[in-house]
Amino acid sequence: MNRLEQKTRALLVNERRLEPVSVEKNMVGFCARCGSDLSSLAYHRMEDGWLVSALCEKDHLTLMAYDNEWSWQGDQELQIYEETGAIQSIQKEQLEAVFTPAEIRDMLAYERGESYTRQNLYRAKAKFERFEKLFGIKIKL
Ligand SMILES: [Zn+2]
């Protein structure tokens, strides 16, 4: 499922994180579910076109795909993701700058409710403050 981070309006799609190029609010069409106006929440750049996160008047979310000439390619489902401090919403490169692969693996496992090594989690937690100083992201675990 494609997810849009509520706070940053970054789009998480196919294991990638796309920061918004623009968060301009424009009328971008009509909702496929209820027919009301769709307004853009964020524009995201892809190699082969654009993705536009949009919300209708009745709070239905849609991810609209366009090619580089702005011809519409189709709609996909979208969810709003509110947990901005969640490990899985943080860029891998940022995590790797501070945490070891084992710590990252176990933080993700803990977040997903899977089994993890307690010691790795303790070690990771000791680095949260450093991570926040470096990247301005407060990790919630
Ligand atoms: Zn709708």
PDB file of C-alpha atoms and ligand atoms in Angstrom:
ATOM      1  CA  MET A   1       0.000   0.000   0.000  1.00  0.00           C
ATOM      2  CA  ASN A   2       1.248   3.482  -0.852  1.00  0.00           C
ATOM      3  CA  ARG A   3       1.466   5.722   2.179  1.00  0.00           C
ATOM      4  CA  LEU A   4       1.644   9.449   2.606  1.00  0.00           C
ATOM      5  CA  GLU A   5       3.269  10.789   5.741  1.00  0.00           C
ATOM      6  CA  GLN A   6       0.864  13.225   7.302  1.00  0.00           C
ATOM      7  CA  LYS A   7       3.452  15.671   8.617  1.00  0.00           C
ATOM      8  CA  THR A   8       6.088  15.751   5.878  1.00  0.00           C
ATOM      9  CA  ARG A   9       3.821  14.671   2.986  1.00  0.00           C
ATOM     10  CA  ALA A  10       6.571  12.341   1.886  1.00  0.00           C
ATOM     11  CA  LEU A  11       5.269   9.429  -0.155  1.00  0.00           C
ATOM     12  CA  LEU A  12       6.312   5.889   0.692  1.00  0.00           C
ATOM     13  CA  VAL A  13       5.940   3.850  -2.458  1.00  0.00           C
ATOM     14  CA  ASN A  14       7.606   0.551  -3.477  1.00  0.00           C
ATOM     15  CA  GLU A  15      10.089   0.736  -0.580  1.00  0.00           C
ATOM     16  CA  ARG A  16      11.052   4.240  -1.640  1.00  0.00           C
ATOM     17  CA  ARG A  17      10.526   7.535   0.055  1.00  0.00           C
ATOM     18  CA  LEU A  18       9.695  10.475  -2.211  1.00  0.00           C
ATOM     19  CA  GLU A  19       9.809  13.905  -0.641  1.00  0.00           C
ATOM     20  CA  PRO A  20       7.134  16.233  -2.024  1.00  0.00           C
ATOM     21  CA  VAL A  21       8.281  18.547  -4.804  1.00  0.00           C
ATOM     22  CA  SER A  22       5.274  20.755  -4.112  1.00  0.00           C
ATOM     23  CA  VAL A  23       2.399  20.731  -1.616  1.00  0.00           C
ATOM     24  CA  GLU A  24       0.286  23.136  -3.635  1.00  0.00           C
ATOM     25  CA  LYS A  25      -3.450  22.595  -3.367  1.00  0.00           C
ATOM     26  CA  ASN A  26      -5.051  22.324  -6.811  1.00  0.00           C
ATOM     27  CA  MET A  27      -8.212  20.808  -8.193  1.00  0.00           C
ATOM     28  CA  VAL A  28      -6.915  17.656  -9.858  1.00  0.00           C
ATOM     29  CA  GLY A  29     -10.090  15.831 -10.858  1.00  0.00           C
ATOM     30  CA  PHE A  30     -12.968  13.918  -9.370  1.00  0.00           C
ATOM     31  CA  CYS A  31     -13.024  11.157  -6.794  1.00  0.00           C
ATOM     32  CA  ALA A  32     -13.575   7.723  -8.346  1.00  0.00           C
ATOM     33  CA  ARG A  33     -15.479   6.605  -5.244  1.00  0.00           C
ATOM     34  CA  CYS A  34     -17.874   9.483  -4.559  1.00  0.00           C
ATOM     35  CA  GLY A  35     -17.531  11.893  -7.494  1.00  0.00           C
ATOM     36  CA  SER A  36     -16.659  14.954  -5.404  1.00  0.00           C
ATOM     37  CA  ASP A  37     -13.737  17.278  -6.202  1.00  0.00           C
ATOM     38  CA  LEU A  38     -10.226  15.976  -5.639  1.00  0.00           C
ATOM     39  CA  SER A  39      -7.583  18.394  -4.339  1.00  0.00           C
ATOM     40  CA  SER A  40      -3.860  17.743  -4.469  1.00  0.00           C
ATOM     41  CA  LEU A  41      -1.976  17.220  -1.201  1.00  0.00           C
ATOM     42  CA  ALA A  42       1.501  16.740  -2.657  1.00  0.00           C
ATOM     43  CA  TYR A  43       3.360  16.288  -5.937  1.00  0.00           C
ATOM     44  CA  HIS A  44       6.112  13.686  -6.176  1.00  0.00           C
ATOM     45  CA  ARG A  45       8.654  13.297  -8.942  1.00  0.00           C
ATOM     46  CA  MET A  46       9.375   9.918 -10.513  1.00  0.00           C
ATOM     47  CA  GLU A  47      11.870   9.066 -13.265  1.00  0.00           C
ATOM     48  CA  ASP A  48       9.064   8.443 -15.727  1.00  0.00           C
ATOM     49  CA  GLY A  49       6.534  11.030 -14.586  1.00  0.00           C
ATOM     50  CA  TRP A  50       4.682  12.299 -11.559  1.00  0.00           C
ATOM     51  CA  LEU A  51       2.656  10.962  -8.677  1.00  0.00           C
ATOM     52  CA  VAL A  52       0.041  13.228  -7.126  1.00  0.00           C
ATOM     53  CA  SER A  53      -1.446  12.510  -3.718  1.00  0.00           C
ATOM     54  CA  ALA A  54      -4.993  13.791  -3.594  1.00  0.00           C
ATOM     55  CA  LEU A  55      -7.884  14.005  -1.160  1.00  0.00           C
ATOM     56  CA  CYS A  56     -11.586  14.442  -1.958  1.00  0.00           C
ATOM     57  CA  GLU A  57     -14.177  16.389   0.036  1.00  0.00           C
ATOM     58  CA  LYS A  58     -15.252  13.180   1.761  1.00  0.00           C
ATOM     59  CA  ASP A  59     -11.695  12.255   2.774  1.00  0.00           C
ATOM     60  CA  HIS A  60     -11.057   9.558   0.189  1.00  0.00           C
ATOM     61  CA  LEU A  61      -7.386   9.366  -0.713  1.00  0.00           C
ATOM     62  CA  THR A  62      -6.065   8.668  -4.195  1.00  0.00           C
ATOM     63  CA  LEU A  63      -2.613   8.473  -5.689  1.00  0.00           C
ATOM     64  CA  MET A  64      -2.730   9.649  -9.296  1.00  0.00           C
ATOM     65  CA  ALA A  65      -0.003   8.707 -11.756  1.00  0.00           C
ATOM     66  CA  TYR A  66       0.989  10.889 -14.707  1.00  0.00           C
ATOM     67  CA  ASP A  67       3.710  10.598 -17.303  1.00  0.00           C
ATOM     68  CA  ASN A  68       6.192  13.381 -18.049  1.00  0.00           C
ATOM     69  CA  GLU A  69       3.712  15.099 -20.377  1.00  0.00           C
ATOM     70  CA  TRP A  70       1.061  15.063 -17.655  1.00  0.00           C
ATOM     71  CA  SER A  71      -1.142  12.493 -19.301  1.00  0.00           C
ATOM     72  CA  TRP A  72      -3.004  10.535 -16.706  1.00  0.00           C
ATOM     73  CA  GLN A  73      -1.796   6.934 -16.325  1.00  0.00           C
ATOM     74  CA  GLY A  74      -4.152   5.679 -13.626  1.00  0.00           C
ATOM     75  CA  ASP A  75      -5.029   5.837  -9.952  1.00  0.00           C
ATOM     76  CA  GLN A  76      -3.666   3.834  -7.073  1.00  0.00           C
ATOM     77  CA  GLU A  77      -4.729   3.437  -3.489  1.00  0.00           C
ATOM     78  CA  LEU A  78      -3.223   5.635  -0.817  1.00  0.00           C
ATOM     79  CA  GLN A  79      -3.208   5.756   2.978  1.00  0.00           C
ATOM     80  CA  ILE A  80      -2.231   8.549   5.312  1.00  0.00           C
ATOM     81  CA  TYR A  81       0.569   7.514   7.591  1.00  0.00           C
ATOM     82  CA  GLU A  82       0.724   9.423  10.873  1.00  0.00           C
ATOM     83  CA  GLU A  83       3.609   7.750  12.680  1.00  0.00           C
ATOM     84  CA  THR A  84       6.394  10.037  11.543  1.00  0.00           C
ATOM     85  CA  GLY A  85       8.721   8.762  14.256  1.00  0.00           C
ATOM     86  CA  ALA A  86       8.352   5.150  13.153  1.00  0.00           C
ATOM     87  CA  ILE A  87      11.483   3.319  12.074  1.00  0.00           C
ATOM     88  CA  GLN A  88       9.935   2.073   8.845  1.00  0.00           C
ATOM     89  CA  SER A  89       9.173   5.642   7.755  1.00  0.00           C
ATOM     90  CA  ILE A  90      12.798   6.758   8.154  1.00  0.00           C
ATOM     91  CA  GLN A  91      15.216   6.619   5.238  1.00  0.00           C
ATOM     92  CA  LYS A  92      17.523   3.634   5.289  1.00  0.00           C
ATOM     93  CA  GLU A  93      20.624   5.757   4.647  1.00  0.00           C
ATOM     94  CA  GLN A  94      19.837   7.835   7.728  1.00  0.00           C
ATOM     95  CA  LEU A  95      19.373   4.772   9.914  1.00  0.00           C
ATOM     96  CA  GLU A  96      22.581   3.234   8.610  1.00  0.00           C
ATOM     97  CA  ALA A  97      24.551   6.332   9.542  1.00  0.00           C
ATOM     98  CA  VAL A  98      23.872   5.711  13.234  1.00  0.00           C
ATOM     99  CA  PHE A  99      22.684   2.135  13.769  1.00  0.00           C
ATOM    100  CA  THR A 100      24.229  -1.235  12.957  1.00  0.00           C
ATOM    101  CA  PRO A 101      22.373  -3.593  10.572  1.00  0.00           C
ATOM    102  CA  ALA A 102      21.431  -5.803  13.536  1.00  0.00           C
ATOM    103  CA  GLU A 103      20.004  -2.842  15.453  1.00  0.00           C
ATOM    104  CA  ILE A 104      17.977  -1.682  12.441  1.00  0.00           C
ATOM    105  CA  ARG A 105      16.667  -5.201  11.856  1.00  0.00           C
ATOM    106  CA  ASP A 106      15.574  -5.555  15.470  1.00  0.00           C
ATOM    107  CA  MET A 107      14.008  -2.099  15.700  1.00  0.00           C
ATOM    108  CA  LEU A 108      11.931  -2.945  12.616  1.00  0.00           C
ATOM    109  CA  ALA A 109      11.039  -6.344  14.065  1.00  0.00           C
ATOM    110  CA  TYR A 110       9.959  -4.733  17.350  1.00  0.00           C
ATOM    111  CA  GLU A 111       7.849  -2.186  15.481  1.00  0.00           C
ATOM    112  CA  ARG A 112       6.123  -4.932  13.496  1.00  0.00           C
ATOM    113  CA  GLY A 113       5.496  -6.999  16.611  1.00  0.00           C
ATOM    114  CA  GLU A 114       7.921  -9.715  15.517  1.00  0.00           C
ATOM    115  CA  SER A 115      10.592 -11.338  17.686  1.00  0.00           C
ATOM    116  CA  TYR A 116      13.774  -9.358  18.246  1.00  0.00           C
ATOM    117  CA  THR A 117      17.002  -9.442  20.233  1.00  0.00           C
ATOM    118  CA  ARG A 118      16.541  -7.378  23.361  1.00  0.00           C
ATOM    119  CA  GLN A 119      20.171  -6.370  23.579  1.00  0.00           C
ATOM    120  CA  ASN A 120      20.202  -4.872  20.081  1.00  0.00           C
ATOM    121  CA  LEU A 121      17.161  -2.813  20.948  1.00  0.00           C
ATOM    122  CA  TYR A 122      18.814  -1.491  24.115  1.00  0.00           C
ATOM    123  CA  ARG A 123      21.912  -0.546  22.175  1.00  0.00           C
ATOM    124  CA  ALA A 124      19.820   1.181  19.539  1.00  0.00           C
ATOM    125  CA  LYS A 125      17.823   3.127  22.116  1.00  0.00           C
ATOM    126  CA  ALA A 126      21.052   4.546  23.535  1.00  0.00           C
ATOM    127  CA  LYS A 127      21.645   6.167  20.133  1.00  0.00           C
ATOM    128  CA  PHE A 128      18.226   7.802  19.700  1.00  0.00           C
ATOM    129  CA  GLU A 129      19.417  11.160  20.996  1.00  0.00           C
ATOM    130  CA  ARG A 130      22.379  11.184  18.626  1.00  0.00           C
ATOM    131  CA  PHE A 131      20.082  10.289  15.760  1.00  0.00           C
ATOM    132  CA  GLU A 132      17.726  13.144  16.640  1.00  0.00           C
ATOM    133  CA  LYS A 133      20.622  15.605  16.777  1.00  0.00           C
ATOM    134  CA  LEU A 134      21.898  14.475  13.396  1.00  0.00           C
ATOM    135  CA  PHE A 135      18.641  14.274  11.477  1.00  0.00           C
ATOM    136  CA  GLY A 136      16.054  16.134  13.547  1.00  0.00           C
ATOM    137  CA  ILE A 137      13.865  13.043  13.722  1.00  0.00           C
ATOM    138  CA  LYS A 138      12.623  11.885  17.101  1.00  0.00           C
ATOM    139  CA  ILE A 139      12.276   8.120  16.989  1.00  0.00           C
ATOM    140  CA  LYS A 140       9.195   6.671  18.629  1.00  0.00           C
ATOM    141  CA  LEU A 141       9.514   3.048  19.552  1.00  0.00           C
TER     142      LEU A 141
HETATM  143 ZN    ZN B   1     -14.465  10.699  -2.509  1.00  0.00          ZN
END
